[in-house]
Coordinates of C-alpha atoms in Angstrom, one line a residue:
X1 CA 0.0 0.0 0.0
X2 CA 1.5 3.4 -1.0
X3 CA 2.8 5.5 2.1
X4 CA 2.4 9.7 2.3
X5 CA 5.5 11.2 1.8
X6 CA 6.3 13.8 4.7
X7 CA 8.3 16.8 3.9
X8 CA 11.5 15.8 4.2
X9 CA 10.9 13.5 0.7
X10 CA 10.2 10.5 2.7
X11 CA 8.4 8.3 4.3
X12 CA 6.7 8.6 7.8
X13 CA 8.4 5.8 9.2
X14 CA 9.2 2.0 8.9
X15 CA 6.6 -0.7 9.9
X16 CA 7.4 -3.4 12.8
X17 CA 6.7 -6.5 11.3
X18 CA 6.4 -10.2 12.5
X19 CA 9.7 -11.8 12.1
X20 CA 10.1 -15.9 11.2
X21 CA 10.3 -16.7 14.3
X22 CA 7.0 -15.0 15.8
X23 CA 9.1 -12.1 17.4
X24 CA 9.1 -8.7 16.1
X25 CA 11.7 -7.1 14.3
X26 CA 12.2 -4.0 12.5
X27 CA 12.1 -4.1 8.7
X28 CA 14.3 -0.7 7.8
X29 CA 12.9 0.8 4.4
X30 CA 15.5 2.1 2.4
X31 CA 13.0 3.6 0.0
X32 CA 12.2 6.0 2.9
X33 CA 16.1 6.8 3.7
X34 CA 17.6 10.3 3.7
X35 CA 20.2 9.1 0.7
X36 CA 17.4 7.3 -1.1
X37 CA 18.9 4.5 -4.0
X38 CA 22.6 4.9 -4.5
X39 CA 22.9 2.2 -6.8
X40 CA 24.4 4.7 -9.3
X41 CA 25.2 7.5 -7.7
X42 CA 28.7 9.0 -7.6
X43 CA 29.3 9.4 -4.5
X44 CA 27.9 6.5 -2.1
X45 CA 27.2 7.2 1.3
X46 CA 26.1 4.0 3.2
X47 CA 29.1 1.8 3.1
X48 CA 29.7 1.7 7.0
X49 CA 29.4 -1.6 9.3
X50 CA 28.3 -1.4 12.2
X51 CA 32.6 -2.2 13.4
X52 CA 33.4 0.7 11.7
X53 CA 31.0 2.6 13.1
X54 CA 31.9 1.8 16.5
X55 CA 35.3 3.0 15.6
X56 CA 34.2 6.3 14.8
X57 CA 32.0 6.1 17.9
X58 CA 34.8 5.6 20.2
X59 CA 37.0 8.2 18.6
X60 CA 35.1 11.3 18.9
X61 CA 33.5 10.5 22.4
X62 CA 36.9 8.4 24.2
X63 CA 38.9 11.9 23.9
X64 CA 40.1 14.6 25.4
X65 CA 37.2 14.2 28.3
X66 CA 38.9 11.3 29.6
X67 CA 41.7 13.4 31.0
X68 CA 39.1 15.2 33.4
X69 CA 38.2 12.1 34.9
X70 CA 40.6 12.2 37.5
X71 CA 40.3 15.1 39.0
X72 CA 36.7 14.4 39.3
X73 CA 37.4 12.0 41.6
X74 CA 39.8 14.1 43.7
X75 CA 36.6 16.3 44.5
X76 CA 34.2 13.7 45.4
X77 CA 36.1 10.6 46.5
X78 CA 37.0 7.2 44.6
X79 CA 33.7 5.4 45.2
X80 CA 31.2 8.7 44.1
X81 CA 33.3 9.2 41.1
X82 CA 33.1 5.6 39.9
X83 CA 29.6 4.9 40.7
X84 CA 28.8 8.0 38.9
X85 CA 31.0 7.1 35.5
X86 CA 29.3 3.7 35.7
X87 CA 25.5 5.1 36.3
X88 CA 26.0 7.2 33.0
X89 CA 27.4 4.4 31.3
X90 CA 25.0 2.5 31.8
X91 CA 22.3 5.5 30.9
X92 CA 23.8 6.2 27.9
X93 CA 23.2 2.7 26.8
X94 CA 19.9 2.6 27.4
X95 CA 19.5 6.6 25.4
X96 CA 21.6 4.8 23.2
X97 CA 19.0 1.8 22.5
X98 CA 16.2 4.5 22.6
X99 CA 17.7 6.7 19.2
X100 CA 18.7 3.8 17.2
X101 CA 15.3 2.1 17.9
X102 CA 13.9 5.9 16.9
X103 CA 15.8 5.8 13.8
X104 CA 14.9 2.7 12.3
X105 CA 11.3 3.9 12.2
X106 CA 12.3 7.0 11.2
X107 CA 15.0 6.3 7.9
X108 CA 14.4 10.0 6.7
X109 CA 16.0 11.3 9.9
X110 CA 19.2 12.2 9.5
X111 CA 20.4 14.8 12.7
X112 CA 19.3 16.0 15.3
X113 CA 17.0 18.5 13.5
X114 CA 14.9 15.9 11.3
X115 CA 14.2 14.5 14.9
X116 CA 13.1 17.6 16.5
X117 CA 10.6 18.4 13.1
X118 CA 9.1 15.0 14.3
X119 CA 9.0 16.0 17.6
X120 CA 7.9 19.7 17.3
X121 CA 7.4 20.8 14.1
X122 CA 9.4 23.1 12.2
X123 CA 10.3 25.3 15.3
X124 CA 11.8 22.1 16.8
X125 CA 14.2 21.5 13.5
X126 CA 15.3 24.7 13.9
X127 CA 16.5 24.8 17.5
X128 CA 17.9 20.9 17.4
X129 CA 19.4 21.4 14.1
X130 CA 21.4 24.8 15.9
X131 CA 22.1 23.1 18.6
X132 CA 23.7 20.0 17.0
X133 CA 25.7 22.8 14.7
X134 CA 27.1 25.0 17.7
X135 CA 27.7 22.1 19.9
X136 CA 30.1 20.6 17.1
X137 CA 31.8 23.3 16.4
X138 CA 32.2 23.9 20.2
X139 CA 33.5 20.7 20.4
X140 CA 36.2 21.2 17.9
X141 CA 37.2 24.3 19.2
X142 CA 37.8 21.7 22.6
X143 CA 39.8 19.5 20.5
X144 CA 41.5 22.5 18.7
X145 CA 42.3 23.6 22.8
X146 CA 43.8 19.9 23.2
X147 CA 46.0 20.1 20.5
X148 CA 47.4 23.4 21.9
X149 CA 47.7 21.8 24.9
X150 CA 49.6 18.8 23.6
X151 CA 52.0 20.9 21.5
X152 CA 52.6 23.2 23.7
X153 CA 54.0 20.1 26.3
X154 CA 55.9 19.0 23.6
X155 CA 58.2 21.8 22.8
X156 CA 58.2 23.3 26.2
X157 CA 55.9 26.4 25.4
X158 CA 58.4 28.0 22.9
X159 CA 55.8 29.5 21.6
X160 CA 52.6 31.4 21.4
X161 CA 49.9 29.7 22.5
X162 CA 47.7 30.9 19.5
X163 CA 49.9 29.9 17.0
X164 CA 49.8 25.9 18.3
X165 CA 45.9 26.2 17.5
X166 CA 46.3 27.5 14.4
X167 CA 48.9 25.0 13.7
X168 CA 46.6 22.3 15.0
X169 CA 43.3 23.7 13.4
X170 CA 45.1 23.3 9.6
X171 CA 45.5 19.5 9.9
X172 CA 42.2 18.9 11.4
X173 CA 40.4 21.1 8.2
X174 CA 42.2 18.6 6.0
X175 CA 41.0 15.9 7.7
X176 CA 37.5 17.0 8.0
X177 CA 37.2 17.1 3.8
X178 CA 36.3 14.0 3.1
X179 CA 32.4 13.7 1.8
X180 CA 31.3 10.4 3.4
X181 CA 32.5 9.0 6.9
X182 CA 33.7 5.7 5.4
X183 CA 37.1 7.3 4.1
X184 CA 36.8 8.9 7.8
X185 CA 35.9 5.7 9.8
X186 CA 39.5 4.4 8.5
X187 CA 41.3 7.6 9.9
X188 CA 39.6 6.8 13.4
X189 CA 41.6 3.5 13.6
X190 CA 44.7 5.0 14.5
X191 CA 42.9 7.7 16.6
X192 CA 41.3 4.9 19.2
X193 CA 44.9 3.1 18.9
X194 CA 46.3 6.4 20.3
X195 CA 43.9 7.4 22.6
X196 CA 44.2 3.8 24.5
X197 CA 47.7 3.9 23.8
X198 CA 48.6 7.2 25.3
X199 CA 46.2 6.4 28.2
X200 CA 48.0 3.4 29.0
X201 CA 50.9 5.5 28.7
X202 CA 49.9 8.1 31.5
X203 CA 49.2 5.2 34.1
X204 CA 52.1 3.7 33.5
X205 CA 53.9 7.2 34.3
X206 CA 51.6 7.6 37.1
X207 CA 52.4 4.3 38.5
X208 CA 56.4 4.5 38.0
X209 CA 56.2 8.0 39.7
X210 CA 53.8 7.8 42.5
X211 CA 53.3 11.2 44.1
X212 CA 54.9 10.9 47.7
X213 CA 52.2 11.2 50.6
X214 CA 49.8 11.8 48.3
X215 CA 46.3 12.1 49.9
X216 CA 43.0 9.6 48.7
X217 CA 39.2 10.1 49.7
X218 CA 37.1 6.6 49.6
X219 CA 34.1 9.7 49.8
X220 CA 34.8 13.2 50.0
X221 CA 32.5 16.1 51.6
X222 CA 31.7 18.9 48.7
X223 CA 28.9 21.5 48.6
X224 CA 27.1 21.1 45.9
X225 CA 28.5 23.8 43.1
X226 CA 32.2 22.1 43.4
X227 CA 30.7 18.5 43.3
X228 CA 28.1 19.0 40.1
X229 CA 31.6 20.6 38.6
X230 CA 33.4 17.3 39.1
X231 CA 30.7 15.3 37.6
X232 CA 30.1 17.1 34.7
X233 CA 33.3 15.9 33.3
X234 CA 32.1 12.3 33.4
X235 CA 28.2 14.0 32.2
X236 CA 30.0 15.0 29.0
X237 CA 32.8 12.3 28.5
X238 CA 29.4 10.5 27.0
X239 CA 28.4 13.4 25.0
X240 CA 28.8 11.9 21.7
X241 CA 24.8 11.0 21.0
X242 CA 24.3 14.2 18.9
X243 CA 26.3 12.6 15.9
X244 CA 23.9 8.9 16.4
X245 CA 21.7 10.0 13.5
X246 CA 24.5 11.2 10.8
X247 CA 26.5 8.2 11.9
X248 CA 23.7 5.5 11.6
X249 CA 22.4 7.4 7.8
X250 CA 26.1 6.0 6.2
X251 CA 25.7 2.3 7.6
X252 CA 25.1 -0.2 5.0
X253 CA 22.4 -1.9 7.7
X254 CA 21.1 0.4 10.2
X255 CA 19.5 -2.6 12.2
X256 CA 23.3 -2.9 13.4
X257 CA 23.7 0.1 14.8
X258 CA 23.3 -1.1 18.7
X259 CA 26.3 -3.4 17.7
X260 CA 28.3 -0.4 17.4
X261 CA 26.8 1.4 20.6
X262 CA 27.5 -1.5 22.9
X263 CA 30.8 -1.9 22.0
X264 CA 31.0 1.8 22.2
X265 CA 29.3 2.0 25.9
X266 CA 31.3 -1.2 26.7
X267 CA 34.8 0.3 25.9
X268 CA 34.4 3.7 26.9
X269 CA 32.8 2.9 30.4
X270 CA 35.7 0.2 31.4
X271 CA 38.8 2.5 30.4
X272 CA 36.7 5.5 32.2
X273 CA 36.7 3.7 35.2
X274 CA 40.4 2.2 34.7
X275 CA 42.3 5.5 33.7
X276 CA 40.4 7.3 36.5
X277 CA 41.4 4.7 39.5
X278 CA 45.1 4.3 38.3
X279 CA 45.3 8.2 37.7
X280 CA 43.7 9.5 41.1
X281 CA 45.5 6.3 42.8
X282 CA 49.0 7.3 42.2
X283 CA 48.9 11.0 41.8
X284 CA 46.2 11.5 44.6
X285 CA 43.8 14.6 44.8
X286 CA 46.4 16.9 43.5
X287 CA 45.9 15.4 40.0
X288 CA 45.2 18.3 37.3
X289 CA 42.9 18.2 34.5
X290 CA 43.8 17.4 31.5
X291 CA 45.6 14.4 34.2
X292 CA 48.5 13.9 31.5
X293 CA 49.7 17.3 32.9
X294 CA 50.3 15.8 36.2
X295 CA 52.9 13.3 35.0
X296 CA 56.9 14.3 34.6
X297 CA 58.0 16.2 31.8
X298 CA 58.9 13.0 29.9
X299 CA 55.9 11.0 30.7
X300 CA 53.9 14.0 30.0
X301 CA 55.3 14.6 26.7
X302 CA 54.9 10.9 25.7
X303 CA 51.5 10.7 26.3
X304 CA 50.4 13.6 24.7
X305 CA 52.5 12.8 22.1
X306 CA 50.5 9.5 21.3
X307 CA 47.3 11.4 22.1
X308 CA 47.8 13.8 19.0
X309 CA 45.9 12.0 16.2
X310 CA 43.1 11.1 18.8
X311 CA 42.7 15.1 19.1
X312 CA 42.8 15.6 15.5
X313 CA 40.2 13.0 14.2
X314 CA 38.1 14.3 16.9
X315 CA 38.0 17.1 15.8
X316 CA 37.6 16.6 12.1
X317 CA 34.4 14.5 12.7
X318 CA 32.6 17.6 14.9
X319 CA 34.0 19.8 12.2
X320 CA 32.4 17.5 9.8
X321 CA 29.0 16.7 11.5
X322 CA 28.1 20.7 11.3
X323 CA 28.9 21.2 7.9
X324 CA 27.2 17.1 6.9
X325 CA 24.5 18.3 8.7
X326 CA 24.1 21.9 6.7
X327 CA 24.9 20.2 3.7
X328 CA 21.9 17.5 4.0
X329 CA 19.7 20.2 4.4
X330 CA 20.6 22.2 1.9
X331 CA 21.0 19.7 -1.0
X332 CA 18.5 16.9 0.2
X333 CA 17.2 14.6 -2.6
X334 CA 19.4 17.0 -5.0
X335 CA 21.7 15.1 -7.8
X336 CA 24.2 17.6 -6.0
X337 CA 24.4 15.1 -2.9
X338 CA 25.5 12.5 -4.9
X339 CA 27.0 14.0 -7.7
X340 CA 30.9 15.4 -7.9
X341 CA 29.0 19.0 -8.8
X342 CA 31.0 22.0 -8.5
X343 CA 28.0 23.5 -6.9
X344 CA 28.4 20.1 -4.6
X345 CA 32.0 20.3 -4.0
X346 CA 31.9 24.3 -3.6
X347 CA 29.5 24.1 -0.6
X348 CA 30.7 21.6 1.1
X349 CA 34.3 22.9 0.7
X350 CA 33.0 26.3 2.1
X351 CA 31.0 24.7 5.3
X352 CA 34.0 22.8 6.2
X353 CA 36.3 26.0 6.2
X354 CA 33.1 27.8 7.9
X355 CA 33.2 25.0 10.4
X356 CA 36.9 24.5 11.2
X357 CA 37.3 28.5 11.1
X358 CA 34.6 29.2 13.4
X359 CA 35.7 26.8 16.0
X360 CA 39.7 28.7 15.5
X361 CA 38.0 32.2 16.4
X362 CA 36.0 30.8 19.5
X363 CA 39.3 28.8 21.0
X364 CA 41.8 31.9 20.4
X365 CA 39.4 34.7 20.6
X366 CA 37.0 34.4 23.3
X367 CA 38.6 34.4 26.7
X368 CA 36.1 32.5 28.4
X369 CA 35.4 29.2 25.8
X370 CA 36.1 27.1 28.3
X371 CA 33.3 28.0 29.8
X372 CA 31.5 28.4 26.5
X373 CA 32.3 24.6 25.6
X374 CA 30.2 23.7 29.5
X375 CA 27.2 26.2 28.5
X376 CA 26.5 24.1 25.1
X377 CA 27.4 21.5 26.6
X378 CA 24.8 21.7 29.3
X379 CA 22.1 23.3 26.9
X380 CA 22.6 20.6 24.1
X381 CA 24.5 17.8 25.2
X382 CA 22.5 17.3 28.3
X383 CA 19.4 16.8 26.1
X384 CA 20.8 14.9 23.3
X385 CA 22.8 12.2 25.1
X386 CA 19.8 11.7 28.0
X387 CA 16.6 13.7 28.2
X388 CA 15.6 13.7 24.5
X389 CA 16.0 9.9 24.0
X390 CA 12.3 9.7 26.9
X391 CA 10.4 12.5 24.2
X392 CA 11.6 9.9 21.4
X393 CA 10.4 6.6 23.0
X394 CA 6.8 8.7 24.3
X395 CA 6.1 10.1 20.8
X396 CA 6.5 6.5 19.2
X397 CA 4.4 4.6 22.4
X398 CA 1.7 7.4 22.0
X399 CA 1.6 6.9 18.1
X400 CA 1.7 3.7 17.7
X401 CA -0.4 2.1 20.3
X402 CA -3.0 4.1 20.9
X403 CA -2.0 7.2 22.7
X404 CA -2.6 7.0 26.2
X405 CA -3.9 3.8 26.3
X406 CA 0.0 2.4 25.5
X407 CA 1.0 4.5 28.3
X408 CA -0.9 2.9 30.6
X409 CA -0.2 -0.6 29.3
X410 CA 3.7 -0.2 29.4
X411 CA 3.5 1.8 32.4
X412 CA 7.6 1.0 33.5
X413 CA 8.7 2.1 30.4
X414 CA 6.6 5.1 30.3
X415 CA 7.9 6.2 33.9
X416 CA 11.3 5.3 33.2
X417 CA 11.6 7.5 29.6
X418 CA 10.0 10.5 32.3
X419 CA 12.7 10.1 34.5
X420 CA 14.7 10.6 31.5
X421 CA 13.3 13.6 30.3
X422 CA 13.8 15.0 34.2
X423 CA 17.5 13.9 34.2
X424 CA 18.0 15.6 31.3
X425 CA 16.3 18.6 32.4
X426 CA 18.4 18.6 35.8
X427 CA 21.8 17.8 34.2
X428 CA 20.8 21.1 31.8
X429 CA 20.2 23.6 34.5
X430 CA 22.4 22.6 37.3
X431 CA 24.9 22.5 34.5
X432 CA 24.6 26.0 33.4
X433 CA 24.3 27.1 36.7
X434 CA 28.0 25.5 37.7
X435 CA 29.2 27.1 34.2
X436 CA 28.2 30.7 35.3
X437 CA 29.2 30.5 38.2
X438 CA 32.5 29.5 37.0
X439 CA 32.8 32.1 34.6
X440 CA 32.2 34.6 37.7
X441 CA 34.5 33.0 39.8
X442 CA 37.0 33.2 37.3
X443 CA 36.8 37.2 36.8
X444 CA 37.0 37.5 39.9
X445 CA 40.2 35.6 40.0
X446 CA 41.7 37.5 37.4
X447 CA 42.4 34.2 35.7
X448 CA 40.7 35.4 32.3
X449 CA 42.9 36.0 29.3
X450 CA 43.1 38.4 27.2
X451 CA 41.7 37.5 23.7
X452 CA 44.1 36.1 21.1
X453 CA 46.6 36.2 23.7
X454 CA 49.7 34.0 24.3

C-alpha cells in the first residue's frame, strides 16, 4: 500500500513486522532513507558496518574528556566518582537503544533536527538542528584547545599559544574534507589506537612515579557547586549521542547500529573507570585536568604525544557533522548530494572552512570558551545524550499504540523515559548554573585571558 511522503521526501516511518520466528523485528525501508537509492550514484554514502561505526564512535566520544576524569574523583572521593562514570554508562546505553530504535522507524531522519521536526514541528528542526551545529563546532574548538595543549608540552611552550591552535586547526580542516565518513571511519583507527595507547601511557607514568604522601578520599564532603563541577566531566565524557543519527544514515544496515553502541558503551565505560582509578590512585587529589599534565616532563610529553591523532580526528568529525548536517539540508534529494558538482564540492568545501574556522576564532578569541564549551554542553548535550531519548520513546508509544492507552499498558517504560526527560532537564540547569558561576569565579580571580593572547 503506498505511504504519504512527509516533507523531508520520505516516508513517515518503517513498519514493525512479525519476524520468522513470531518475534518482532524492524524491517528498515530504504526507500524512505535520507540518501534514497545509491545504486548509481557517484558518491555513495552507506558503506559503514556497524565495526566501523563503533570506531568512529569511540573516537570522537573516548577523547580529550577522559583526561578530566581524574580530578573528578579528587573532588568527590573514589567510590562517588566511579559509581557515577558507571551510572552514566550504563544510561547512555539505554539513550543509546532509545535513538537507534527511533531511527529505524524513522529512515528520513538524519540529525538532530529531522528529529526535533518529528517531535515539534518546524520550530523544533530549527532549535535541534542549531544546537547539533554550535555544539560541534564547540566541540572542535575543545579539541583544537587539546592540541594546543599537547604541542605546547611537547616543545616546552616555545611559543605562542595561538599559534599551536592555528597550527593544529590546519590538519584537522584537511581531515575534515572527506564527503562520506567511510574514508573517515578508517582515519579513526589510528585515533582509538592512540587514545588507548597514550592512556596506558599516563598510568604507566603515574604508576612509576607515585606522588609521595599523596592524599586519597574513599568519599569526599563537597557542597554542591564544586561536586556538580566534578561530575560534569564524566556527564559530557558521553556526550557523543548528537552525531547517532549522521552516523547511523552511512551504515550499509542500520538494524546494526546497537552493535556499534554496545561496543561503544562497553569500551568507553571500562577504560573510564580504569584510567580514573590508576590516575587518582597514584597522583592523589592533587591530580590536574587534563591528568597527563600531572605526569613528569617526559611522561607528560609521551602521552600527549601519542594522544595527538586522537585530538585531530576528533575534531575533524565535529567539524564535519556541522557542515554534513548543513549540507543535507541544503541539498536533500538533489543530484548535487550525490553527484561530484562543483556546486556540490563548492558548498561543502566552504561549510567545512566555515566549520573549522569558526571553532579557530571561538578557542583563540574568546577568553572564556572554556566556559562556553560547558554552556552548550549543558544546553545541548544534556538533552541529546539523556533527556531527548524519553520525548523519542513517548512520541513513538503514544503513536503507535493508541495514545494513552500504551501509556498505561507499558507503564515502566513510560515512567522510566519520564525520568529521563527530568534527568535531562536537571543535568541542563544545574549544569549552566556551575558554568556561570565559573565564569564569575574566574573574573573574579583575574584568571581570564586576554583575547588572542599568548
Amino acid at each position: 500500500m503506498k505511504k504519504d511522503h512527509d516533507k523531508f521526501g520520505a516516508y513517515p516511518e518503517a513498519e514493525i513486522e512479525p519476524g520468522v520466528t513470531g518475534t518482532t523485528q524492524t524491517v528498515y525501508d530504504r526507500d524512505a532513507d535520507v540518501f534514497g537509492d545509491e545504486s548509481n550514484a557517484q558518491i555513495q554514502y552507506r558503506t559503514l558496518s556497524w565495526q566501523m561505526v563503533a570506531v568512529l564512535m569511540i573516537a570522537e566520544i573516548v577523547s580529550n574528556g577522559m583526561l578530566s576524569l581524574p580530578s573528578s574523583l579528587a573532588i568527590v572521593g573514589i567510590v562517588p566518582g566511579v559509581i557515577i562514570i558507571l551510572f552514566l554508562g550504563i544510561f547512555a546505553t539505554f539513550t543509546s537503544w532509545i535513538l537507534i530504535k527511533f531511527k529505524l522507524r524513522h529512515p528520513q531522519v538524519h540529525s538532530m533536527g529531522d528529529a526535533g521536526y518529528i517531535l515539534f514541528g518546524p520550530i523544533g528542526r530549527e532549535i535541534l538542528a542549531a544546537g547539533t551545529v554550535i555544539f560541534a563546532v564547540c566541540a572542535t574548538g575543545g579539541q583544537l584547545l587539546a592540541g594546543q595543549i599537547a604541542l605546547a608540552e611537547l616543545s616546552d611552550n616555545k611559543l605562542c599559544l595561538m599559534l599551536y591552535t592555528g597550527i593544529f586547526a590546519i590538519p584537522t580542516m584537511i581531515f575534515s574534507m572527506p564527503r562520506t565518513l567511510d574514508k573517515l571511519s578508517w582515519m579513526s583507527v589510528p585515533s582509538v589506537i592512540s587514545i588507548i595507547v597514550a592512556g596506558l601511557v599516563g598510568m604507566i607514568g603515574a604508576g612509576l612515579n607515585p606522588v609521595p604522601d599523596r592524599v586519597l578520599d574513599i568519599v569526599r564532603a563537597s557542597d554542591f557547586t564544586t561536586a556538580f563541577i566534578s561530575i560534569t566531566n564524566p556527564v559530557f565524557s558521553y556526550a557523543g549521542h548528537f552525531m547517532f543519527f549522521i552516523l547511523i544514515s552511512e551504515m550499509k544496515d542500520p538494524r546494526g547500529a546497537m552493535k556499534a553502541a554496545y561496543t561503544l558503551q562497553g569500551v568507553a565505560t571500562g577504560f573510564y573507570i580504569i584510567f580514573a582509578i590508576v590516575m587518582y590512585y597514584y597522583i592523589g587529589s592533587g591530580v590536574a585536568s587534563p591528568a597527563f599534565s600531572s605526569l613528569p616532563p617526559a611522561w607528560a610529553k609521551a602521552a600527549y604525544g601519542i594522544a595527538l591523532p586522537n585530538f585531530l580526528i576528533a575534531g575533524s568529525l565535529y567539524a564535519h557533522t556541522a557542515a554534513k548536517l548543513i549540507f543535507v539540508r541544503i541539498f536533500r534529494r538533489t543530484r548535487h548530494i550525490h553527484d561530484h558538482s562543483a556546486v556540490g564540492w563548492g558548498t561543502w568545501m566552504f561549510l567545512i572552512f566555515l566549520a573549522n574556522g569558526l571553532a579557530f576564532l571561538l578557542a583563540v578569541g574568546v577568553p572564556i570558551f572554556n566556559y562556553l564549551i560547558g554552556i552548550a554542553a549543558s544546553l545541548f548535550a544534556s538533552w541529546y545524550t539523556y533527556g531527548i531519548a524519553g520525548m523519542f520513546w513517548l512520541h513513538d508509544c503514544y503513536h503507535k499504540y493508541g495514545g494513552y492507552h500504551g501509556f498505561r499498558e507499558r507503564w515502566a517504560m513510560t515512567t522510566l523515559n519520564i525520568l529521563t526527560i527530568l534527568c535531562g532537564a536537571f543535568i541542563c540547569v544545574a549544569g549552566m548554573y556551575v558554568s556561570v558561576w565559573s565564569i564569575i569565579q574566574a573574573y573574579d580571580d583575574g584568571t581570564i585571558p586576554e583575547p588572542f593572547s599568548c
